[in-house]
XYZ file of C-alpha atoms in Angstrom:
611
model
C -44.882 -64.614 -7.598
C -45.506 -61.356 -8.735
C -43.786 -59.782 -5.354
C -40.765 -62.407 -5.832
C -40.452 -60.991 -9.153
C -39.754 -57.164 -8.438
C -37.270 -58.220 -5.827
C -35.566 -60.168 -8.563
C -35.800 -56.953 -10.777
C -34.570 -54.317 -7.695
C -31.664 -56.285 -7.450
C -30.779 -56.925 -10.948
C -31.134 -52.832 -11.168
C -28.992 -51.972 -7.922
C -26.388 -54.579 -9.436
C -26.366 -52.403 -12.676
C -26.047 -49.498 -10.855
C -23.505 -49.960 -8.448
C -21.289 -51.725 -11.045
C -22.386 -49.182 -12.988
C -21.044 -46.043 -11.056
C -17.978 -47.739 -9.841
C -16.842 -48.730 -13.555
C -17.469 -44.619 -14.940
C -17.395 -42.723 -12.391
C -15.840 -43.908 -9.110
C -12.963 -45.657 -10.881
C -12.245 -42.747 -13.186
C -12.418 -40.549 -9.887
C -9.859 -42.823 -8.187
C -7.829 -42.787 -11.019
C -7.828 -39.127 -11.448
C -7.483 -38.475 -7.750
C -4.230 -41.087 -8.041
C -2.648 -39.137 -10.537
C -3.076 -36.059 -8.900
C -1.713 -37.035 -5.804
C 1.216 -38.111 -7.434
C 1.850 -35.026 -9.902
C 1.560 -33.263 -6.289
C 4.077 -35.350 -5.184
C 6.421 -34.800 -7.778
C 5.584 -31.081 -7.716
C 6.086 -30.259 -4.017
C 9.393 -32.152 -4.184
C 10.428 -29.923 -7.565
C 8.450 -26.676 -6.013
C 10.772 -27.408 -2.495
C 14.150 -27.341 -5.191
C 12.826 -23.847 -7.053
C 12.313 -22.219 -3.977
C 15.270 -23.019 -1.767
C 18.238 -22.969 -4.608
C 21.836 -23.638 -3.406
C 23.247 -20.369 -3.021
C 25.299 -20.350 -0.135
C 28.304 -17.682 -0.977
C 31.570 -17.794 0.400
C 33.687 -14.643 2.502
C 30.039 -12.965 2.710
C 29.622 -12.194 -0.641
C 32.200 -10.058 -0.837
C 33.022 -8.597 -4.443
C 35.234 -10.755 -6.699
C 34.450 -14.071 -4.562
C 31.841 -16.710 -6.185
C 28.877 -18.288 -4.729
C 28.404 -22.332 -4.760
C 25.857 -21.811 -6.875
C 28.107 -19.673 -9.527
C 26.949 -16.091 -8.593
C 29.787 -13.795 -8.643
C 29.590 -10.896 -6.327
C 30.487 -7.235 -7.401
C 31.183 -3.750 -5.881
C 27.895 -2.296 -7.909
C 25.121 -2.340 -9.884
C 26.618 -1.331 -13.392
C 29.534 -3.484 -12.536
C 26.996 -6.605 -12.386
C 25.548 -5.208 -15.266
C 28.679 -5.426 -17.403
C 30.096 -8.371 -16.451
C 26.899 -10.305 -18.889
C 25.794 -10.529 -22.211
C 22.356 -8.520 -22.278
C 19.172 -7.678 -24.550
C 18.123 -3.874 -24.177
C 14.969 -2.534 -22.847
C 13.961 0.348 -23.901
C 9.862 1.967 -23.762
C 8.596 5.356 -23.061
C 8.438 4.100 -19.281
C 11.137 1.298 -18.755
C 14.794 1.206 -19.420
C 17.190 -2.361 -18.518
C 17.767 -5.186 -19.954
C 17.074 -9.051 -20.124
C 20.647 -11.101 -18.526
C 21.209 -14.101 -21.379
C 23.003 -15.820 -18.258
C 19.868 -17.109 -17.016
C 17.101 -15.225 -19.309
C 16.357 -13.010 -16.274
C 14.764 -10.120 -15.928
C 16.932 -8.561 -13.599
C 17.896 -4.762 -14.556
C 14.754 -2.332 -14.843
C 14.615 1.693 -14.180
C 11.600 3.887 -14.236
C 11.896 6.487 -16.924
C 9.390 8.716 -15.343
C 10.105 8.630 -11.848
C 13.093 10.491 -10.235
C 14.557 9.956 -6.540
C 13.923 12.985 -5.620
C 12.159 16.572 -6.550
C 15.559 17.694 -8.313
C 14.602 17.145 -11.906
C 18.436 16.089 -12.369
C 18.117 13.782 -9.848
C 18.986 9.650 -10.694
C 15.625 8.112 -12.228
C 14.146 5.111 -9.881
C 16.045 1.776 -10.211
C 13.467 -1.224 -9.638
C 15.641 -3.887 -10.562
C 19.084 -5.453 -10.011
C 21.378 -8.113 -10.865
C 22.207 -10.854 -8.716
C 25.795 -10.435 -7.246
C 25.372 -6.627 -6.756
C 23.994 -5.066 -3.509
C 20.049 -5.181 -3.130
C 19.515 -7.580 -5.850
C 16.181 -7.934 -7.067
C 15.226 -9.798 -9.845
C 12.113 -12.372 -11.934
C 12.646 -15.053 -13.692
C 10.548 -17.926 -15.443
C 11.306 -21.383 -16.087
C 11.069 -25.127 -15.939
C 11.108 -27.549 -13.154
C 11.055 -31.152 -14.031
C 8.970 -34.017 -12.823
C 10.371 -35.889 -9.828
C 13.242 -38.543 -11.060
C 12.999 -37.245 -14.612
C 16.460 -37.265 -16.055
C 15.970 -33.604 -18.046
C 18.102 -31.302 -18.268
C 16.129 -27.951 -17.786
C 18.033 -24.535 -18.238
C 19.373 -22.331 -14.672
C 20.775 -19.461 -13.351
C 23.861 -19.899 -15.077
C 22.286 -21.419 -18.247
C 23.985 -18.793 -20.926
C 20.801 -18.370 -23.503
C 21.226 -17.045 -27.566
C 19.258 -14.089 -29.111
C 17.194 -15.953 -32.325
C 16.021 -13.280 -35.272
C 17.005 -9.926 -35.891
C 15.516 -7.624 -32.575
C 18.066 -6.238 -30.709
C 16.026 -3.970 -28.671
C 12.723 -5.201 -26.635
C 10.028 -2.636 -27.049
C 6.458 -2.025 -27.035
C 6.728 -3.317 -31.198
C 9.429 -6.227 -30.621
C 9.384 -8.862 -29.370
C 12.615 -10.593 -28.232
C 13.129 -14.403 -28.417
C 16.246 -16.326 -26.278
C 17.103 -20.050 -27.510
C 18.777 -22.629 -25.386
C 19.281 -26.027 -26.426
C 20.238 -28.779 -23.549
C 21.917 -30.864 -25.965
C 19.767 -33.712 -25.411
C 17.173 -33.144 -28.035
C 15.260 -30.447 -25.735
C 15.786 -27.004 -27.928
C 13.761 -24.255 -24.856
C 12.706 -20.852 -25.950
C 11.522 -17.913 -23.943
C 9.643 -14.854 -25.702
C 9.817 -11.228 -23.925
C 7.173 -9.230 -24.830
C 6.044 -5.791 -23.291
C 3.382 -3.048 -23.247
C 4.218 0.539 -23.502
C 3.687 0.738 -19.304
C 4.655 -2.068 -16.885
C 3.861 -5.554 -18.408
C 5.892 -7.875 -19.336
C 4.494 -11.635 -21.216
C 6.707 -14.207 -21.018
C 6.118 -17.195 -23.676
C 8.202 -20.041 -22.560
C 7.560 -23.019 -25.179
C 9.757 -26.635 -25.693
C 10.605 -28.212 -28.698
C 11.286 -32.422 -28.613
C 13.465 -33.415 -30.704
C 14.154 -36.329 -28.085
C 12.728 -39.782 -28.599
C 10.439 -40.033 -25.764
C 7.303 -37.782 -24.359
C 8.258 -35.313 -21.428
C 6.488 -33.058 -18.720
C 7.542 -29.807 -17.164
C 6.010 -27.858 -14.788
C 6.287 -23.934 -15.674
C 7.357 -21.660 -12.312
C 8.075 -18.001 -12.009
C 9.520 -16.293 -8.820
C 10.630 -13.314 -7.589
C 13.826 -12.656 -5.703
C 14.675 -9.948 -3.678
C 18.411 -10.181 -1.930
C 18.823 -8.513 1.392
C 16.401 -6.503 3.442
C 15.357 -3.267 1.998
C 14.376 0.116 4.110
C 10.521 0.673 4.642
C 8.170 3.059 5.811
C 6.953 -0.136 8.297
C 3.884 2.515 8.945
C 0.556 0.794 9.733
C -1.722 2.020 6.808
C 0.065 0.416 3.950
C 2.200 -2.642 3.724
C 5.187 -2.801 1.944
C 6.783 -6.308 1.549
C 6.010 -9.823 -0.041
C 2.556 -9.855 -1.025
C -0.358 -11.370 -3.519
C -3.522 -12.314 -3.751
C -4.362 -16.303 -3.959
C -7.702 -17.776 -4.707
C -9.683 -18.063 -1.417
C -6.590 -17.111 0.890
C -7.209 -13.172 -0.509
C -4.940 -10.630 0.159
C -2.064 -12.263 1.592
C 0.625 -9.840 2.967
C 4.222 -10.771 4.889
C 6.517 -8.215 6.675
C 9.983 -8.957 5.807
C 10.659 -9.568 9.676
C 7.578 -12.297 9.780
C 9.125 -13.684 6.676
C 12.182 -14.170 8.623
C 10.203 -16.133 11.821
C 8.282 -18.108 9.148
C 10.974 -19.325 6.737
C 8.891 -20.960 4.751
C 4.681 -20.370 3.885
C 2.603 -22.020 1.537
C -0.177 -22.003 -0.361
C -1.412 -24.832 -2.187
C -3.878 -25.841 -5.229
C -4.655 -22.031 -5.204
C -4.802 -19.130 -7.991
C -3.575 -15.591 -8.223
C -0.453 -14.055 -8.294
C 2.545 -12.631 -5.615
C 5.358 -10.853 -5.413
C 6.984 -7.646 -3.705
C 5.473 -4.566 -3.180
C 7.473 -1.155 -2.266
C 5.214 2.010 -1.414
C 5.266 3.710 -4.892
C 6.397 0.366 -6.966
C 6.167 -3.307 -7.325
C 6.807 -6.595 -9.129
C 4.968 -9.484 -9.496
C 4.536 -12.741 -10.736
C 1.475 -13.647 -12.551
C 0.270 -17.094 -13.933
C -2.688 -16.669 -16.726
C -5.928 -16.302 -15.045
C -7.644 -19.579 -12.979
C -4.632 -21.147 -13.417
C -3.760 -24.136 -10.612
C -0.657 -23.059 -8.896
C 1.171 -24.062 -5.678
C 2.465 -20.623 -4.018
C 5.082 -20.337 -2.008
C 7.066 -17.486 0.605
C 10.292 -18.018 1.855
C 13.622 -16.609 3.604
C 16.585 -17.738 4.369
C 19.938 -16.495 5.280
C 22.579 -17.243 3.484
C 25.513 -15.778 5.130
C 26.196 -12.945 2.776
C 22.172 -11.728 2.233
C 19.119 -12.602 3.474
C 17.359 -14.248 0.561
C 13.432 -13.317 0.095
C 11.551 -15.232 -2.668
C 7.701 -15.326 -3.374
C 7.597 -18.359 -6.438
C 4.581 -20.361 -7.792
C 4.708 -23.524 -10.202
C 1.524 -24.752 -12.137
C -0.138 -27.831 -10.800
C -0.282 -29.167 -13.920
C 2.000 -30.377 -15.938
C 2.968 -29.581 -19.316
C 3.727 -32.543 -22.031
C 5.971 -32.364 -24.756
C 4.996 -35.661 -27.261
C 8.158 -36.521 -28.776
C 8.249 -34.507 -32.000
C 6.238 -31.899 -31.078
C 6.558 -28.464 -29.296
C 4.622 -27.306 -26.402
C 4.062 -23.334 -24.729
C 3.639 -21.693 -21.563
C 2.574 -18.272 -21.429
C 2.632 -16.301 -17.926
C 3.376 -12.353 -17.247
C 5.215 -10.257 -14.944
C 4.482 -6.973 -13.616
C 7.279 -4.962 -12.955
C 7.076 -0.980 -12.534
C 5.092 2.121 -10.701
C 2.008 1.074 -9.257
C -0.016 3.484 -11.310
C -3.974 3.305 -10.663
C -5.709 3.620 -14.107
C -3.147 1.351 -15.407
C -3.119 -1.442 -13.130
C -6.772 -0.868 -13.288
C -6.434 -1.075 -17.199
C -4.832 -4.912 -16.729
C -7.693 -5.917 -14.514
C -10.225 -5.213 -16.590
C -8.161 -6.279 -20.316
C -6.547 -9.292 -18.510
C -8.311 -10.225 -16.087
C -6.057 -10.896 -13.598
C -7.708 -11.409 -9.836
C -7.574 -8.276 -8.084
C -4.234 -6.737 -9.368
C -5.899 -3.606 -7.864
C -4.689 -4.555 -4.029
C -1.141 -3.459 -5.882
C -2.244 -0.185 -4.528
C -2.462 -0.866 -0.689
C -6.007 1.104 -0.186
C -6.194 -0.021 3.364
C -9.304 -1.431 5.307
C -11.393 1.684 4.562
C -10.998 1.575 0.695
C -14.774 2.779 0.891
C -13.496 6.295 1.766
C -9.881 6.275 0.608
C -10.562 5.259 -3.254
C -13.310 8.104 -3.300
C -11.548 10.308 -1.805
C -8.693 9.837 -4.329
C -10.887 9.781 -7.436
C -12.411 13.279 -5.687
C -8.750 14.188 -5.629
C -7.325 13.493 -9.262
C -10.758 14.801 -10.783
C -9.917 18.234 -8.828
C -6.393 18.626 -10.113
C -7.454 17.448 -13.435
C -9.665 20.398 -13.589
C -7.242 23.161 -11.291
C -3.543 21.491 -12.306
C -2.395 21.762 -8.443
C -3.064 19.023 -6.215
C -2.334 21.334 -3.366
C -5.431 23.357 -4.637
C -7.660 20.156 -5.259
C -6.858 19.006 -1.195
C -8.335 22.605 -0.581
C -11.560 22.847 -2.952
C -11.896 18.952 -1.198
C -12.224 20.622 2.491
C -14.521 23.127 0.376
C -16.567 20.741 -0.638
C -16.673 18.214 2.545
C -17.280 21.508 3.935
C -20.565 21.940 1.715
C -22.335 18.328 2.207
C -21.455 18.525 6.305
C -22.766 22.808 6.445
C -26.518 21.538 7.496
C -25.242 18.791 10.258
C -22.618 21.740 11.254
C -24.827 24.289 11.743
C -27.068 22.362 13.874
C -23.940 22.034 16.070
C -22.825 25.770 16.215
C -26.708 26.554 16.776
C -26.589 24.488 20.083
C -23.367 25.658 20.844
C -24.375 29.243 20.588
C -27.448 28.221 22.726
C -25.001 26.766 25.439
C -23.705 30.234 25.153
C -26.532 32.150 25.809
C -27.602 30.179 28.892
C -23.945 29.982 30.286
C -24.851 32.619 33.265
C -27.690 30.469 34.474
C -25.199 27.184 34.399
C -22.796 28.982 36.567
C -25.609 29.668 38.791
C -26.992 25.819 38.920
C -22.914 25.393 39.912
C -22.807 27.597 42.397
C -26.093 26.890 43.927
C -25.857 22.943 43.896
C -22.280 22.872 43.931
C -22.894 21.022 46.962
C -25.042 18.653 45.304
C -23.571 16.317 42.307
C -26.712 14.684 41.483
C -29.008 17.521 41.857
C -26.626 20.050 39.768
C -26.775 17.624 36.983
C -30.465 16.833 36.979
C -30.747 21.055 37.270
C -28.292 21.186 33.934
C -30.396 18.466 32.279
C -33.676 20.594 32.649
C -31.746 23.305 31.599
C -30.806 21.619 28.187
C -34.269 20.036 27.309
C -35.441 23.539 28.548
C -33.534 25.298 26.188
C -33.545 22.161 23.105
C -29.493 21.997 24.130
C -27.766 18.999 22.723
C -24.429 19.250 24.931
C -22.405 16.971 22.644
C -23.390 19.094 19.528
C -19.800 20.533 19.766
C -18.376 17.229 19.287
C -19.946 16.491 15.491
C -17.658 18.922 13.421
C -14.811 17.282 14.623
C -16.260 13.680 14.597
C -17.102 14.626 10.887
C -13.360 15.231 10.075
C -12.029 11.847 11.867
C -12.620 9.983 8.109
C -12.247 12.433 6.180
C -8.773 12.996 7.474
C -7.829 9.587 7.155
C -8.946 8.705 3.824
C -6.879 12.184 2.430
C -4.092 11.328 4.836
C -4.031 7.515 3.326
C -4.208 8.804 -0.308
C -1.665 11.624 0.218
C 0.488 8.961 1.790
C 0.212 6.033 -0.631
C -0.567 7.552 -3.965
C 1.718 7.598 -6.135
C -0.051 10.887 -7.746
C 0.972 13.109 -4.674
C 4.308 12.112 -4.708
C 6.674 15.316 -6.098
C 3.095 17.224 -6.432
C 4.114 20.722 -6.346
C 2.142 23.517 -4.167
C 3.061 26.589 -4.146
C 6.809 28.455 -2.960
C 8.817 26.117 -0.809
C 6.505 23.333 -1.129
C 7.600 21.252 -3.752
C 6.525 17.714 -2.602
C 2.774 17.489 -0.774
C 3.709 14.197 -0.035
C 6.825 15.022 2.232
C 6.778 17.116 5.164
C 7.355 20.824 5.033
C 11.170 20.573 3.922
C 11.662 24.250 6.620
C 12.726 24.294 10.016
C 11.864 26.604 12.671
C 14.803 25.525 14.732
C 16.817 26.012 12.211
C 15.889 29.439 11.518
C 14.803 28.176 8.066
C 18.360 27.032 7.146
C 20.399 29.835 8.763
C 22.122 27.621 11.659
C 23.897 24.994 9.852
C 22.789 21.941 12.525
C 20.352 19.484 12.391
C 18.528 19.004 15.538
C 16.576 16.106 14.451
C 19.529 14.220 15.485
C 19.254 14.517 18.962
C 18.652 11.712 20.931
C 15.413 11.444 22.722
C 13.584 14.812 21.273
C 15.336 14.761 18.139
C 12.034 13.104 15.970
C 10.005 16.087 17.716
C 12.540 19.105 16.268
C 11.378 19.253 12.450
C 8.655 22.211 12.455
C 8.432 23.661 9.510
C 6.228 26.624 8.376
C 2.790 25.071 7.471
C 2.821 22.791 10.936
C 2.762 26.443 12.836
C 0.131 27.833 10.291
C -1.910 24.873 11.758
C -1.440 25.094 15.281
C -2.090 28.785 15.348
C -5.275 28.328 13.518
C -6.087 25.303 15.546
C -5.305 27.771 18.867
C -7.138 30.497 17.388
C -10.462 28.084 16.652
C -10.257 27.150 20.091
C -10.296 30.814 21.288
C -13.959 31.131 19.572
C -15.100 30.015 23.050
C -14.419 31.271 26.398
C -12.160 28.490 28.480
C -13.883 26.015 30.293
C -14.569 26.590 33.899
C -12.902 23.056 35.040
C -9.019 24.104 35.527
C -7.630 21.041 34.208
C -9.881 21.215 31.174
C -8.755 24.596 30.126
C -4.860 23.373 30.485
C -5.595 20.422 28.188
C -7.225 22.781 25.293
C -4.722 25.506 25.471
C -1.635 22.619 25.613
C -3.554 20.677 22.032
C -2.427 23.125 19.780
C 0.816 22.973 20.937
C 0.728 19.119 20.796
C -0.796 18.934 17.458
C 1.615 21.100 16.112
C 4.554 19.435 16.421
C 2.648 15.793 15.771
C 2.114 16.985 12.678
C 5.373 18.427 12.043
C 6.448 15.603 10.193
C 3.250 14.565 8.347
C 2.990 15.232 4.153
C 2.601 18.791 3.778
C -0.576 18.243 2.123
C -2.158 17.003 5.121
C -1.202 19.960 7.306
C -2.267 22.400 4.326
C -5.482 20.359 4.662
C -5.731 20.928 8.788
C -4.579 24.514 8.366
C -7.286 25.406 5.546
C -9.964 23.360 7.355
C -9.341 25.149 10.552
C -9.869 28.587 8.937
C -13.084 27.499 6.978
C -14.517 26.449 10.887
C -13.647 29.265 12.040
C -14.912 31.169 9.337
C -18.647 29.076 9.788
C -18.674 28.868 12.970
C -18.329 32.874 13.774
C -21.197 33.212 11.473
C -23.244 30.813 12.449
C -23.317 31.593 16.088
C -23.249 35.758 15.244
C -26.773 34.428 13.101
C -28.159 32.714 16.370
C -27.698 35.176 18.942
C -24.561 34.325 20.450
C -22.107 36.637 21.522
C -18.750 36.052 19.524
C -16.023 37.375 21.201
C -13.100 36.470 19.189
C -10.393 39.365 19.713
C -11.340 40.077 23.160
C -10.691 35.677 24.141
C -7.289 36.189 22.091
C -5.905 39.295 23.955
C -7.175 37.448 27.311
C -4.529 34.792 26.570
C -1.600 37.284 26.486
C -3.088 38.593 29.896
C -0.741 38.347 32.904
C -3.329 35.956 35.094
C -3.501 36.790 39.028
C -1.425 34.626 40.923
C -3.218 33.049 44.022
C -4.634 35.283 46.892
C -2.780 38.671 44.497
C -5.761 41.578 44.496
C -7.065 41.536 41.382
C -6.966 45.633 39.487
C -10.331 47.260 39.535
């Protein structure tokens, strides 16, 4: 009885339970999972509409025809710029304005930044108007639900300043109005920072008689394909960093193979990065998005977009008004500032802005190293130099092993030649004879390689940050160089600007023709470091080092100055500690006598040589 009675009771309970669970918590799942299937429905129907607009232009966008989506094409940028009712930017570091046709952000210059060293030079446009060459623009906005019959603002959508600003700054604020005329009254609040940030408030007021949603996007458009570096250590193109999917990085030409790539139920932020500047979209942190890059041609540009729209909705209750607050990041890709919105904002990983490459490890170091140096010397020139100083420093004990065993291959040189001559017969015996020699002596025969092993990352991570840093770029030296992170502007072919020609035009060897001045300062210390030791008794061995000087120099001929200043100085501090070293250690140093050899007419086969 007793037994028949706990069955009763175990299946009473499991009844409970499983009615239990499926009445709160599977049922609300299903329900949940329903809804969100459908809102993802609706959105990647609206999302496919945002990203892909209709703007197929007519006799290739030539100026004064119109696009079929409205977009009139002009001869310029100021022309574009004129031809629409505007708001003003103005900050210590931005100047533009916001289009009311369309409330886009779509005419930004960099106050601080020139095109080139010439301090009268044009300051750096980042954005442009639609309908002008290059265009390049952001914009917010609404996309409604699938089948909804709202009437959301557009491109041509021709907005109304409400209050009293006139001029968006730092201090003030700018609010646009549009009204749909269906009871949907949409406002859009600018608001920047005194660098690069711009927070867009978009909110709805319903006035209509019935509840709506809205899903809030925000892309990035970039009209035609621009000129980049394309060089392997720091990407330049459409780019962001989404949730789980990282750092996610497109070359304009992949982009074009692709068409379309996207990212789903993710978080982040994207847009287009240039070497020294960027702009990007970004949604408030950990907010659902669905991301999206795409291309297409339209037969008068080819039309790059990197958009995201919020996975979940946003309702408007009849009567009531409801906001949307996102930014947009649109200027220099400064360090301490974009570092400054990571930490205030915390936005996910704005930092990847900067491009630090795989071996951020050594390249942020060495760039912190770098700025800390100037800030204390006020030449960055100076700073890469006190950098080899110090490199030199921490590497002197590991270096002077290496020299010490060289200059110990040195001193036993006349009994190697002997083991050559004696066994040259004999491969396997001369080597076993020169490996008794070296444990003999405590000889480690690759010593010779550390010192330049040691420079291998060090190179790269000052070659990266004089590259991509935006710090180096315009950095004065000292006489003609004015920019570290261009290459010496002289030419040696040239005669320093005497002969009016350019060879670097010339087919074939034309890249290889731009040698300035500091590129020969570094092969002729490179040549001269190499002279520290006698040549090496293989023939083919000896061509190869006195031909690497020759090589280097004109490999580096077109590499930032700041990177050949770094070879050049590096090359005199080795030779410098090396000639010491090995003088210290018994070793004789024959430095002159190995250079004068090199101008020596040599013998030419079977010729007598002079007694």
């Amino acid at each position: 009885m007793t037994d028949n009675r706990n069955v009763i009771l175990a299946i009473v309970l499991s009844m409970i339970v499983l009615f239990g669970w499926q009445f709160f918590i599977a049922g609300p799942q299903l329900e949940r999972a329903q809804q969100q299937a459908q809102i993802a429905a609706e959105q990647a129907q609206s999302e496919a509409a945002l990203a892909t607009p209709n703007a197929t232009a007519v006799a290739a966008g030539t100026p004064g025809t119109v696009a079929a989506d409205g977009t009139a094409f002009y001869t310029d940028r100021a022309a574009a710029i004129a031809a629409t009712d505007r708001v003003v930017i103005d900050t210590p570091d931005l100047h533009g304005s916001i289009n009311l046709t369309g409330a886009r952000l779509d005419d930004l210059e960099l106050k601080q930044y020139r095109e080139t060293v010439d301090p009268e030079s044009p300051i750096i446009t980042l954005l442009t108007p639609a309908g002008a060459p290059n265009a390049y623009f952001a914009e917010q906005g609404w996309v409604p639900a699938a089948g909804a019959a709202v009437t959301v603002p557009d491109s041509k959508s021709v907005w109304s300043v409400e209050g009293n600003a006139t001029t968006l700054n730092a201090s003030s604020p700018i609010t646009l109005r549009w009204d749909n005329g269906d009871g949907l009254t949409f406002r859009r609040t600018f608001a920047v920072d005194e660098y690069y940030l711009f927070t867009v408030t978009q909110s709805v007021e319903n006035n209509s008689s019935g509840d709506i949603a809205l899903f809030p996007y925000a892309r990035v458009a970039r009209h035609g394909t621009p000129q980049v570096a394309n060089f392997f250590i720091q990407h330049e193109g459409p780019h962001g960093v989404l949730g789980s999917n990282n750092m996610v990085s497109k070359k304009y030409s992949d982009m074009q193979k692709d068409q379309q790539v996207r990212f789903d139920n993710t978080s982040g932020w994207l847009g287009f990065s240039d070497k020294y500047w960027a702009t990007a979209a970004l949604p408030k942190p950990n907010t659902d998005i669905n991301a999206l890059f795409s291309w297409k041609n339209t037969g008068a540009y080819d039309d790059y977009q990197t958009s995201f729209v919020e996975t979940t909705p946003v309702v408007v209750a009849a009567g009531a008004t409801a906001t949307n607050e996102s930014y947009l990041f649109a200027g220099a890709k400064e360090e301490a500032v974009i570092n400054r919105y990571q930490q205030e904002y915390g936005f996910d990983r704005i930092d990847l802005l900067i491009d630090w490459g795989w071996f951020s490890f050594l390249t942020k170091p060495m760039y912190y190293l770098l700025t800390f140096l100037n800030g204390i010397i006020g030449n960055f020139g100076l700073a890469v130099m006190a950098v080899t100083v110090i490199v030199k420093a921490v590497f002197f004990p590991l270096a002077s092993r290496s020299y010490a065993s060289m200059a110990a291959m040195r001193r036993v040189q006349p009994e190697m030649k002997s083991i050559q001559e004696r066994l040259k017969d004999d491969r396997p015996a001369q080597q076993q004879a020169m490996m008794e020699l070296y444990k003999k002596e405590k000889i480690n025969p690759l010593s010779g390689c550390w010192p330049v092993l040691i420079q291998i990352p060090v190179f790269f991570a000052l070659y990266t940050v004089i590259f991509i840093s935006l710090d180096m770029r315009h950095a004065p030296f000292f006489g003609w160089i004015r920019d570290l992170a261009a290459p010496d502007p002289t030419n040696i072919f040239t005669l320093f600007g005497l002969i009016p020609w350019d060879p670097t035009v010339l087919p074939v060897v034309g890249g290889f023709l731009h040698l300035g001045v500091w590129p020969v300062i570094m092969g002729l210390t490179m040549w001269v470091q190499m002279k520290l030791n006698p040549p090496p008794p293989d023939p083919t061995q000896a061509m190869i080092f006195n031909w690497m000087p020759v090589i280097f120099t004109f490999m580096l001929g077109t590499f930032p100055a700041g990177l050949v200043i770094y070879w050049a100085w590096n090359n005199t501090l080795s030779v410098t500690q090396q000639y010491f070293i090995m003088k210290r250690h018994g070793a004789e140093v024959n430095l002159l006598g190995n250079i004068l050899d090199a101008f020596k007419r040599k013998p030419k086969a079977n010729e007598p040589t002079k007694p």
